[in-house]
Structure formats: structure tokens, C-alpha cells
PDB file of C-alpha atoms in Angstrom:
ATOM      1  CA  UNK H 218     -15.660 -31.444  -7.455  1.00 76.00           C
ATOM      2  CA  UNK H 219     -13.086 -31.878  -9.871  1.00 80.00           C
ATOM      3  CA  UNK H 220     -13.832 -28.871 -12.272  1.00 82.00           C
ATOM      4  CA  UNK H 221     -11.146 -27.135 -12.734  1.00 80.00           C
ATOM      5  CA  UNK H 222     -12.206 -24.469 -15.272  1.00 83.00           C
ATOM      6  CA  UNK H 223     -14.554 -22.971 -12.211  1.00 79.00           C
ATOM      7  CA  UNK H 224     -11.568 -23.414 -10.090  1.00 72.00           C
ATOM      8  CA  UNK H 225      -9.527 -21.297 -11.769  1.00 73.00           C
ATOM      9  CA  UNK H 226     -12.303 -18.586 -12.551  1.00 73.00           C
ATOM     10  CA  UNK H 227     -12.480 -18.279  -9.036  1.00 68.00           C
ATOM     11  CA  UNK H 228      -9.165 -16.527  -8.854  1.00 59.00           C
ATOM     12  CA  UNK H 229      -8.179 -17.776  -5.424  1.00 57.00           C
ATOM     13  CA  UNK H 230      -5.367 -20.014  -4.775  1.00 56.00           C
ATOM     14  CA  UNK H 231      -4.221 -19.777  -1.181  1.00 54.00           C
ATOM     15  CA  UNK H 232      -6.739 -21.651   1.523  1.00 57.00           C
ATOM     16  CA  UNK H 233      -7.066 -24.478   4.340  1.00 59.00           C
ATOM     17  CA  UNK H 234      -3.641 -25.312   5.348  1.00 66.00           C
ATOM     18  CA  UNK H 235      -1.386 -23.139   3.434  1.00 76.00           C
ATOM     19  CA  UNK H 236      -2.973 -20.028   4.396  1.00 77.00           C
ATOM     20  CA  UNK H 237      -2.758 -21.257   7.943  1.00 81.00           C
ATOM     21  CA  UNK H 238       0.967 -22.218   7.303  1.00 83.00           C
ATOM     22  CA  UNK H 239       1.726 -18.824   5.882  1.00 85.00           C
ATOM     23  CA  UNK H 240       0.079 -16.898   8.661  1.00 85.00           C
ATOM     24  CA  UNK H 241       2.172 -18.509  11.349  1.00 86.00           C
ATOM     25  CA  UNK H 242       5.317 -17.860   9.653  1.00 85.00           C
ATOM     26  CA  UNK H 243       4.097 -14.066   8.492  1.00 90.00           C
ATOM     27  CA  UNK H 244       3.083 -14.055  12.525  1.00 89.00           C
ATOM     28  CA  UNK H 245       6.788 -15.144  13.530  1.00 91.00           C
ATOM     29  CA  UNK H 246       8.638 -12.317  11.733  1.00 93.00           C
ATOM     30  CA  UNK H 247       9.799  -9.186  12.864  1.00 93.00           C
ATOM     31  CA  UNK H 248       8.146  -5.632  11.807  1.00 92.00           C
ATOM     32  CA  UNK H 249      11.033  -5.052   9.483  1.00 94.00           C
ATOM     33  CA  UNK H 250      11.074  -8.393   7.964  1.00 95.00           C
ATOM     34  CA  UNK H 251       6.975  -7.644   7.868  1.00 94.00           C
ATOM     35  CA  UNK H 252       7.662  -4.703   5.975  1.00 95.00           C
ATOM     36  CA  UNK H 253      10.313  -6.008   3.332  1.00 95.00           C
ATOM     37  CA  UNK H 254       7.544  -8.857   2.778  1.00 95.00           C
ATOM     38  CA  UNK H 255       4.599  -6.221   1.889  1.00 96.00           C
ATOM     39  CA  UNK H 256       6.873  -4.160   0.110  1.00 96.00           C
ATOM     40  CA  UNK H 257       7.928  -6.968  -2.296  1.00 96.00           C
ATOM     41  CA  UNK H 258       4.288  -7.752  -2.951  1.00 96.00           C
ATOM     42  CA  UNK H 259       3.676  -4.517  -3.882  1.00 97.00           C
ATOM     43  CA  UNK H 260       6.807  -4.128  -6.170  1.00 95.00           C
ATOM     44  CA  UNK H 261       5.426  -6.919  -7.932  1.00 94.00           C
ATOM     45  CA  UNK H 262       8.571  -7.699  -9.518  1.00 94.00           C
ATOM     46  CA  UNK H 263      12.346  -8.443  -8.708  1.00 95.00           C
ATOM     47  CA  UNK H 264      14.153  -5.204  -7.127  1.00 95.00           C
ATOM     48  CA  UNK H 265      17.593  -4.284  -5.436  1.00 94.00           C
ATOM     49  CA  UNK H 266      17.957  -3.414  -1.877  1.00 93.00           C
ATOM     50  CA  UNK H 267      18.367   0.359  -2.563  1.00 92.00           C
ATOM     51  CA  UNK H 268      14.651   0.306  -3.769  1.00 92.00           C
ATOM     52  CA  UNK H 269      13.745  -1.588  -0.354  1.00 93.00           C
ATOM     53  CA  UNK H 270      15.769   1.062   1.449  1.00 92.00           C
ATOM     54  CA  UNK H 271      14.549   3.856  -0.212  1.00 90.00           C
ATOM     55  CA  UNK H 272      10.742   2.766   0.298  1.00 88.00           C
ATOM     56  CA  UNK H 273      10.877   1.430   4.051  1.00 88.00           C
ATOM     57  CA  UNK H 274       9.265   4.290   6.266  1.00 80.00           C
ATOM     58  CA  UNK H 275      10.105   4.578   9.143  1.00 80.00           C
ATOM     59  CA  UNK H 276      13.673   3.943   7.716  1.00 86.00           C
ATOM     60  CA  UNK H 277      16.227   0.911   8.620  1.00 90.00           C
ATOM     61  CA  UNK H 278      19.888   0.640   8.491  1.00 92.00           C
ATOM     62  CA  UNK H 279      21.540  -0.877   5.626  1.00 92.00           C
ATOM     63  CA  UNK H 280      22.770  -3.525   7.795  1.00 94.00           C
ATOM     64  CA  UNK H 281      19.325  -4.335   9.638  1.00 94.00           C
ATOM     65  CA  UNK H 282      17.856  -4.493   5.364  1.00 94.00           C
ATOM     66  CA  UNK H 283      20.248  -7.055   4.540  1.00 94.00           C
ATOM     67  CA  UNK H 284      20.446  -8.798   7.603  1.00 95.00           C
ATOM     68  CA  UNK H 285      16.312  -8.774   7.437  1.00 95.00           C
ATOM     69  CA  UNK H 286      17.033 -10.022   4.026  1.00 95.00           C
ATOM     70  CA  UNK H 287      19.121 -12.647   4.831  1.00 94.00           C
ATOM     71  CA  UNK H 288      16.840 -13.747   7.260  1.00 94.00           C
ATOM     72  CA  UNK H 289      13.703 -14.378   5.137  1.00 94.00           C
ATOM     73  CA  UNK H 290      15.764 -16.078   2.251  1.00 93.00           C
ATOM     74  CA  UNK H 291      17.289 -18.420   5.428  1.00 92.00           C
ATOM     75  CA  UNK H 292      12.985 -19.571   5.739  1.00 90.00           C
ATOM     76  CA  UNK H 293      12.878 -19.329   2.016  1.00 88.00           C
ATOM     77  CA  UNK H 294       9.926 -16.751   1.877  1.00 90.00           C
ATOM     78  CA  UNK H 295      12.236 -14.363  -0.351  1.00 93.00           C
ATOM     79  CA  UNK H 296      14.093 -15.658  -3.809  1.00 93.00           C
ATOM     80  CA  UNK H 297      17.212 -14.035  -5.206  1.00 92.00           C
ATOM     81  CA  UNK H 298      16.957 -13.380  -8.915  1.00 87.00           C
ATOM     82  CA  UNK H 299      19.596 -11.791 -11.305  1.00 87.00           C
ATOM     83  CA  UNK H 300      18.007  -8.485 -11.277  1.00 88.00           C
ATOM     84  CA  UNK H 301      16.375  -8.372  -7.286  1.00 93.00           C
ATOM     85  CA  UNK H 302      14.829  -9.664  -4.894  1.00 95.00           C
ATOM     86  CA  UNK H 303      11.580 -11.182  -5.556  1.00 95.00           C
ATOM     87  CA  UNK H 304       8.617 -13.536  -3.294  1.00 93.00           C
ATOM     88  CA  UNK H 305       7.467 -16.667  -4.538  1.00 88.00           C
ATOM     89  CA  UNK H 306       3.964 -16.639  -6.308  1.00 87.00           C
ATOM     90  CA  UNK H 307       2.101 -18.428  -3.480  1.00 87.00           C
ATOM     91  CA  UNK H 308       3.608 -16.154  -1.178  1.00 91.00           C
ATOM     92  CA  UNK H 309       3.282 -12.957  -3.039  1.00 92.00           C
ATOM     93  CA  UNK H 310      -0.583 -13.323  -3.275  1.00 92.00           C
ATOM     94  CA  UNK H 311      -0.973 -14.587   0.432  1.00 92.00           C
ATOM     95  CA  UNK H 312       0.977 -10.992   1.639  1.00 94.00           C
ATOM     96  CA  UNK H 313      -1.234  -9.128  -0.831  1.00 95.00           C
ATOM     97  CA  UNK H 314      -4.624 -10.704   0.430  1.00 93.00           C
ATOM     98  CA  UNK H 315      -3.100  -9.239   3.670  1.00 94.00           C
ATOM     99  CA  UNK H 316      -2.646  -6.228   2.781  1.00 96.00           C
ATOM    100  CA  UNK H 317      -5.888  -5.515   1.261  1.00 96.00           C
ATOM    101  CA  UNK H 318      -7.396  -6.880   4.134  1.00 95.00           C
ATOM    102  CA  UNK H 319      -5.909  -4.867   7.174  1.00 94.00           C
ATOM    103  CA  UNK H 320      -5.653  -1.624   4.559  1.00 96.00           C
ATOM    104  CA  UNK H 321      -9.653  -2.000   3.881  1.00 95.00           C
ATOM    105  CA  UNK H 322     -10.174  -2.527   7.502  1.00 93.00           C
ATOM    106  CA  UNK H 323      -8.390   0.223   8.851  1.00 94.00           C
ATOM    107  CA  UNK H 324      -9.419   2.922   6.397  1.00 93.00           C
ATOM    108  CA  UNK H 325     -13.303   1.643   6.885  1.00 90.00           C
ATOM    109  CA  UNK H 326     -13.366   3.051  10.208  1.00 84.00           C
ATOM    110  CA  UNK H 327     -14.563   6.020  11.413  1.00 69.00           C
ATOM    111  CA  UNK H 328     -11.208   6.810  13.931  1.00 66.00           C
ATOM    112  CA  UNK H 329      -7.873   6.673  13.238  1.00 59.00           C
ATOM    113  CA  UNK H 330      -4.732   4.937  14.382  1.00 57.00           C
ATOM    114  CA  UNK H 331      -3.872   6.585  18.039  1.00 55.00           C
ATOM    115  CA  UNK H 332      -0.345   8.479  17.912  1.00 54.00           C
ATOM    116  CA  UNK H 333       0.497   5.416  21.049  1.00 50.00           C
ATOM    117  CA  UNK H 334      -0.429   2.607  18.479  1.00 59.00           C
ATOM    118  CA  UNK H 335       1.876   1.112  15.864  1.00 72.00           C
ATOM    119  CA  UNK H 336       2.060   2.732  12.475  1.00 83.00           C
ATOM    120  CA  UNK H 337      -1.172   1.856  10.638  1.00 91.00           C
ATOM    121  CA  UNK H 338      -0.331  -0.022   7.120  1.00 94.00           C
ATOM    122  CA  UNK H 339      -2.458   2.395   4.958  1.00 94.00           C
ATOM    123  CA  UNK H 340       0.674   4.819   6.546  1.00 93.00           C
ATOM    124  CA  UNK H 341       3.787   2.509   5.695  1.00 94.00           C
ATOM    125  CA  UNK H 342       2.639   1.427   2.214  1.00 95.00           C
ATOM    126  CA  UNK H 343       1.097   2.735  -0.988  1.00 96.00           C
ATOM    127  CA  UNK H 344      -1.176   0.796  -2.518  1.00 97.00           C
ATOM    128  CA  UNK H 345       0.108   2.176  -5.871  1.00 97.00           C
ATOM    129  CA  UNK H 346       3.216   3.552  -7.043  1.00 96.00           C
ATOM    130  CA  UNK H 347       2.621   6.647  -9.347  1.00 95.00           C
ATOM    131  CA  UNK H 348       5.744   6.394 -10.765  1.00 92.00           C
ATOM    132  CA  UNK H 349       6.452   2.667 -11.196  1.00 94.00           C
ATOM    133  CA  UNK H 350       6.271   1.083 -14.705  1.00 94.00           C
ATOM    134  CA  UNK H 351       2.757   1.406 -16.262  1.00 95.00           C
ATOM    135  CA  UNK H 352       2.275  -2.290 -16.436  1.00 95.00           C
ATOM    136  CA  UNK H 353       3.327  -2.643 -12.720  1.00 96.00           C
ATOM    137  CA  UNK H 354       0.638   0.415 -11.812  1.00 96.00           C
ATOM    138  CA  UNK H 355      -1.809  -1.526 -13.545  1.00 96.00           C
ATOM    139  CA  UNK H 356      -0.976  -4.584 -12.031  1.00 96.00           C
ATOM    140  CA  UNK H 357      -0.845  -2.848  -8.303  1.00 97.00           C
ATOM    141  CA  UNK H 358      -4.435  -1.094  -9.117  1.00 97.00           C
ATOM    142  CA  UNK H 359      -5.959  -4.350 -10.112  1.00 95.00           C
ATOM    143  CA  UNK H 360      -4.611  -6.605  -7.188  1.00 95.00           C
ATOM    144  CA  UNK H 361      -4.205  -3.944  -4.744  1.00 97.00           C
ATOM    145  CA  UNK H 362      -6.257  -0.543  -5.061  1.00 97.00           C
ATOM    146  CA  UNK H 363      -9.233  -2.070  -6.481  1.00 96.00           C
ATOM    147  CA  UNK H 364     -10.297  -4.616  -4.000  1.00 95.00           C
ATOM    148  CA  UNK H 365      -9.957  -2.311  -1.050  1.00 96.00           C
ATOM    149  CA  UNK H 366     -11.881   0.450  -3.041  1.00 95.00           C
ATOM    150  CA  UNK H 367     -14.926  -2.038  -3.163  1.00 94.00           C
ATOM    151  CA  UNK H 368     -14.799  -3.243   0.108  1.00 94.00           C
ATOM    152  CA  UNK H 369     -15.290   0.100   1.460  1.00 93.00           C
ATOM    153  CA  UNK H 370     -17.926   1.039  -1.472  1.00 92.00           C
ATOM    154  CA  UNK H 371     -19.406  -1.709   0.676  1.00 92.00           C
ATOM    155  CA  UNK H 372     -18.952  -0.495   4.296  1.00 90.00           C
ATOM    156  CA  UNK H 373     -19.131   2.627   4.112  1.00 88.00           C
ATOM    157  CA  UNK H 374     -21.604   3.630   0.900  1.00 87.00           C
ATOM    158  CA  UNK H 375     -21.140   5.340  -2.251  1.00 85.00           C
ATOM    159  CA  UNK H 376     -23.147   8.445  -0.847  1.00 86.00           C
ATOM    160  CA  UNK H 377     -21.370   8.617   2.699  1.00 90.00           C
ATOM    161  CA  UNK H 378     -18.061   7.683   1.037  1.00 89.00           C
ATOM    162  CA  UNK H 379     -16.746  11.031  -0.023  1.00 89.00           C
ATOM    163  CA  UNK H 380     -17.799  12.857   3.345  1.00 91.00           C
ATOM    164  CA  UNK H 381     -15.834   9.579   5.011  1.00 92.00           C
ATOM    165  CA  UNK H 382     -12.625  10.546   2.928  1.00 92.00           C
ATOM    166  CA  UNK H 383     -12.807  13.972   3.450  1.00 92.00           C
ATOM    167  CA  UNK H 384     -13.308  13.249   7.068  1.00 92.00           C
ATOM    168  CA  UNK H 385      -9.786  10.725   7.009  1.00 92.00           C
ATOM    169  CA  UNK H 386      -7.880  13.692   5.298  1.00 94.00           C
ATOM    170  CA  UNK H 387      -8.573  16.186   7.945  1.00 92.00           C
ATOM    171  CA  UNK H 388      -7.761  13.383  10.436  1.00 91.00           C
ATOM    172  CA  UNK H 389      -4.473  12.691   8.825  1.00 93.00           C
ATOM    173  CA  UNK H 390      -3.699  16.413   8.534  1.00 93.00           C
ATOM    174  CA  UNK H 391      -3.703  16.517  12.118  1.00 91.00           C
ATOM    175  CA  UNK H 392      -0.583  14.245  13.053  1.00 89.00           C
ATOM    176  CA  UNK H 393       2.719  15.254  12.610  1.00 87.00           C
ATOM    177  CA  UNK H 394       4.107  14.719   8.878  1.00 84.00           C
ATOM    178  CA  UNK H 395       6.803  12.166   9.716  1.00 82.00           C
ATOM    179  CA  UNK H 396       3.679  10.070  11.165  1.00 86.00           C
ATOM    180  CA  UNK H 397       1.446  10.633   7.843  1.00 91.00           C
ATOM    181  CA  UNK H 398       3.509   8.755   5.719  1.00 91.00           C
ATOM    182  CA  UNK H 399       1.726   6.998   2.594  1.00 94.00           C
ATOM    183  CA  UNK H 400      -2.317   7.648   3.696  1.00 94.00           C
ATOM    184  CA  UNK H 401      -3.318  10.728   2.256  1.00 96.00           C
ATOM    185  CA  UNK H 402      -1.996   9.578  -1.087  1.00 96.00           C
ATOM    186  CA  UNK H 403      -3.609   6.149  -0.945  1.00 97.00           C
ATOM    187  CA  UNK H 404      -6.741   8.383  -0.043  1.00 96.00           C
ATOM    188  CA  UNK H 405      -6.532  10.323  -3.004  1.00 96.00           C
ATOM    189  CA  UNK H 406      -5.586   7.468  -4.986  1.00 97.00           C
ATOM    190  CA  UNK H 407      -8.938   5.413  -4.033  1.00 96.00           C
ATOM    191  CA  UNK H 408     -11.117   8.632  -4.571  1.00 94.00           C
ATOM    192  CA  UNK H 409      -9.807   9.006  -8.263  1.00 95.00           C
ATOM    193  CA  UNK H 410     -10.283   5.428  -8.477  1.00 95.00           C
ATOM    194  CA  UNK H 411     -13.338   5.311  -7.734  1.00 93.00           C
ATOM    195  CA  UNK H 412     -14.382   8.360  -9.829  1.00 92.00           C
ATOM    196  CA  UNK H 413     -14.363  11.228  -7.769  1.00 91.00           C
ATOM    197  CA  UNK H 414     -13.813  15.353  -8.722  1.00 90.00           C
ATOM    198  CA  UNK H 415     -10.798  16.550  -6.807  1.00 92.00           C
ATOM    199  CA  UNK H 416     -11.549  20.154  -7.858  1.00 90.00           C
ATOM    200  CA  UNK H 417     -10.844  22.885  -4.541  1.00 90.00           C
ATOM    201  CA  UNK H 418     -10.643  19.808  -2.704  1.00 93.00           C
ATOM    202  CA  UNK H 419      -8.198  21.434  -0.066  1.00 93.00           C
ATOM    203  CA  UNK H 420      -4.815  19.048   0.362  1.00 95.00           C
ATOM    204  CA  UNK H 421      -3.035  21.741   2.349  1.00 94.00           C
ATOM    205  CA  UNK H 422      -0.528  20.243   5.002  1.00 94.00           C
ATOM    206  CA  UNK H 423      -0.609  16.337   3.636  1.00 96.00           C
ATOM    207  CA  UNK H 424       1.971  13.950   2.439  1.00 95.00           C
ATOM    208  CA  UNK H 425       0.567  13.202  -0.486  1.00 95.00           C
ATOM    209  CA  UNK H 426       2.778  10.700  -1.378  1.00 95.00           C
ATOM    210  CA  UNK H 427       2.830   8.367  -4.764  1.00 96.00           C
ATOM    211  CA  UNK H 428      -0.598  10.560  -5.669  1.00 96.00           C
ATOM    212  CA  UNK H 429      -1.506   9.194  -9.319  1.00 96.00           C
ATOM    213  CA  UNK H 430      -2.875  12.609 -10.798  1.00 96.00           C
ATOM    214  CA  UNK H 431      -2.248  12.182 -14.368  1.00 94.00           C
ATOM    215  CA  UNK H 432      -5.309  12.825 -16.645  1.00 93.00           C
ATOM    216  CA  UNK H 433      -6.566  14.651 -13.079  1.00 93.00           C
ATOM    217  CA  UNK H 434      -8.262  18.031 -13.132  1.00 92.00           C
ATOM    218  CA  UNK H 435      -6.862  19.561 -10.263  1.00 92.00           C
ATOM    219  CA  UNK H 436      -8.764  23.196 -10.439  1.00 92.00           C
ATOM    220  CA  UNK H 437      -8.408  25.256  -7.610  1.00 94.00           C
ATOM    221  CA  UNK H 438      -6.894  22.159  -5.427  1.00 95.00           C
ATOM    222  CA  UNK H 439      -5.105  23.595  -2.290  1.00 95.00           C
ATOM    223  CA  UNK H 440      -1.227  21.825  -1.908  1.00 95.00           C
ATOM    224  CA  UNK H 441      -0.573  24.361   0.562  1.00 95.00           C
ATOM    225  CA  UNK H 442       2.406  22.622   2.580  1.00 94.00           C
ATOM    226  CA  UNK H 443       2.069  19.524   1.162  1.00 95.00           C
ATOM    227  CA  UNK H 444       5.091  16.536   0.191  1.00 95.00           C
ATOM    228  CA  UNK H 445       4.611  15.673  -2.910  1.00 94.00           C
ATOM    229  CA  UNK H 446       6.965  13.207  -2.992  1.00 92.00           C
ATOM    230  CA  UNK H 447       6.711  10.438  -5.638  1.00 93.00           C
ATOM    231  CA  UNK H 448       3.552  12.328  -6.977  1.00 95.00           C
ATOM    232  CA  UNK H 449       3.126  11.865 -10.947  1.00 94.00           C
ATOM    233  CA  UNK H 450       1.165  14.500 -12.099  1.00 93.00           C
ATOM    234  CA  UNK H 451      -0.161  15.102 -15.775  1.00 92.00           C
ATOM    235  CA  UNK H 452       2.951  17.635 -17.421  1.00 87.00           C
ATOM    236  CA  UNK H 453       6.128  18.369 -15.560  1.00 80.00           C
ATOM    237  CA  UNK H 454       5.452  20.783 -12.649  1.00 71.00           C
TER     238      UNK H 454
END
């Protein structure tokens, strides 16, 4: 209707035909190409291969990364910068939409991801990076964590949601650790999140990767056999 002060309070600026656009190319790309797209939108900024490397799980070759690379600059969905690689700004929030939607979805069930079944993405990628700059944490926990914690505030109820966590964590703990990847710690990350006490929570046996406990009371928490990998915790430990 021509206002554009409500249009831009809305906060949404993908829809109709570009969203449709961006889904068929997103649809045409391989899982690795997939990944290095998600990835990007969670960096949130320009970063060098070795970062995209380092973060891809399960893990690529260097030479499928830069081919992969290569490949989504060639349909100009990535852009080179002088520090990194980087996604346009229409891009970068259609990928995160994604993201929060399939995340949201999958954890907001009560099963999880058969071992036959692809990886599930609340697996391959943190919705927060406990050690990335505070500015891009913030950034990732507004755009990212935030939305998903709402949506299953929403499905699932504040006063089923902790049982429904606990319940995911015990799943998790079953699968092999090179299958757990990222979704204990995006777990624990949306509990804090949302408020929750972690104390003699037992975390025995769990990737707990990219775990944000700073400022956490972790009081008789069990990390029996856990990978703490990436975990940022309040003092050295």
C-alpha cells in the first residue's frame, strides 16, 4: 500500500518470486555446496576456506571445498571479498530463514533422525558459535537461536519443553559420536536461551559442541565422556 515505514518494521525482505527463485537454485545444489551456503549464513561475515574446512562435518577434501566454491561463485550465490568469502544480503537471509525453519522443525518432534536418513541440520550446524566474535554471537542468537527457540516455545510448551529436551539429549546420546555432531550443543544452547537451570543436568557421553556456558552455573553437571569441542565456558578450564 505504499507505506514503507510498516514495510520495513516488518523485517522481512525475501517473498513471491525471489523466494521461489532462490529455492530452485538452493534445490539444484549439491549437499556440499548446501553446506558451504548454511555455513556462510551462519558466519555472518567474510571468512577463508580453512574456516569452511575446519567447520564442514562430515568433512570434505580441500579440493571438493574449492571446487564447491568455485562452483557457487560460477551462479553468483557466493562473493569474494578481500578478507573471505561472503553471501550476498538477499541470499544470506533467504539460507537463514532456511535454516531456522528445517532446525525448528526437526528438533519439534518427538523422534529423531533414523541412523539410514541423511544427517539432520540441527547435527551439521550450530546455531551459535561460542567462540566467534561477541558481536557475531549476538548477531547469530538474534537471527538464528532465537526464532527457533520460540517456535518450539510454541509447539511444544513452556511446561513440556524441558522434559522434550531432556528427552532429545538421551536420544542423541544414543548414536554413535561421529553421528552427534552439533545437536546436543544447540540443545543446550536453546535451554540457556530460553532460561533454563543446567544444574546435575547429566551431559555424560555428548558432543557438546560450540556450548555457550559463560555466566552458566554448571553445579554438579555430569561431562562424563563428553567433546567439548569449541565449548566457551566462564574461566579457563
Amino acid at each position: 500500500g505504499g507505506d514503507i515505514a510498516a514495510f520495513l518494521q516488518e523485517g522481512v525482505f525475501i517473498f513471491g518470486g525471489v523466494n521461489r527463485l532462490l529455492d530452485q537454485h538452493f534445490a539444484r545444489l549439491s549437499d556440499v555446496e548446501q553446506a558451504l551456503m548454511v555455513w556462510l549464513a551462519i558466519a555472518r561475515e567474510p571468512v577463508e576456506p580453512e574456516y569452511l574446512r575446519a567447520s564442514l562435518n562430515p568433512p570434505v577434501s580441500k579440493r571438493e571445498l574449492l571446487e564447491a566454491l568455485r562452483s557457487l561463485r560460477r551462479r553468483s550465490l557466493v562473493e569474494r571479498s578481500e578478507v573471505g568469502f561472503t553471501l550476498q544480503n538477499v541470499v544470506m537471509e533467504y539460507v537463514t530463514a532456511r535454516l531456522v525453519d528445517v532446525v525448528a522443525q526437526e528438533l519439534a518432534q518427538d523422534q529423531p533422525t533414523p541412523p539410514s536418513k541423511p544427517y539432520p541440520w540441527h547435527s551439521l550446524y550450530p546455531l551459535i558459535e561460542a567462540q566467534a566474535k561477541v558481536y557475531v554471537r549476538a548477531s547469530q542468537t538474534r537471527l538464528i537461536l532465537q526464532p527457533i527457540a520460540e517456535h518450539l516455545l510454541a509447539q511444544v510448551g513452556p511446561t513440556e519443553l524441558e522434559q522434550h529436551f531432556q528427552e532429545r539429549l538421551a536420544q542423541v546420546r544414543q548414536q554413535p559420536q561421529n553421528r552427534q555432531g552439533y545437536a546436543a550443543g544447540n540443545l543446550v544452547n536453546l535451554l540457556l536461551h530460553l532460561g533454563h537451570d543446567l544444574k546435575r543436568w547429566d551431559l555424560s557421553g555428548l558432543c557438546i559442541w560450540q556450548a555457550y556456558f559463560q555466566g552458566v552455573s554448571l553445579q554438579d553437571v555430569d561431562f562424563r565422556g563428553s567433546d567439548l569441542k569449541g565449548v566457551s565456558f566462564t574461566e579457563t578450564f
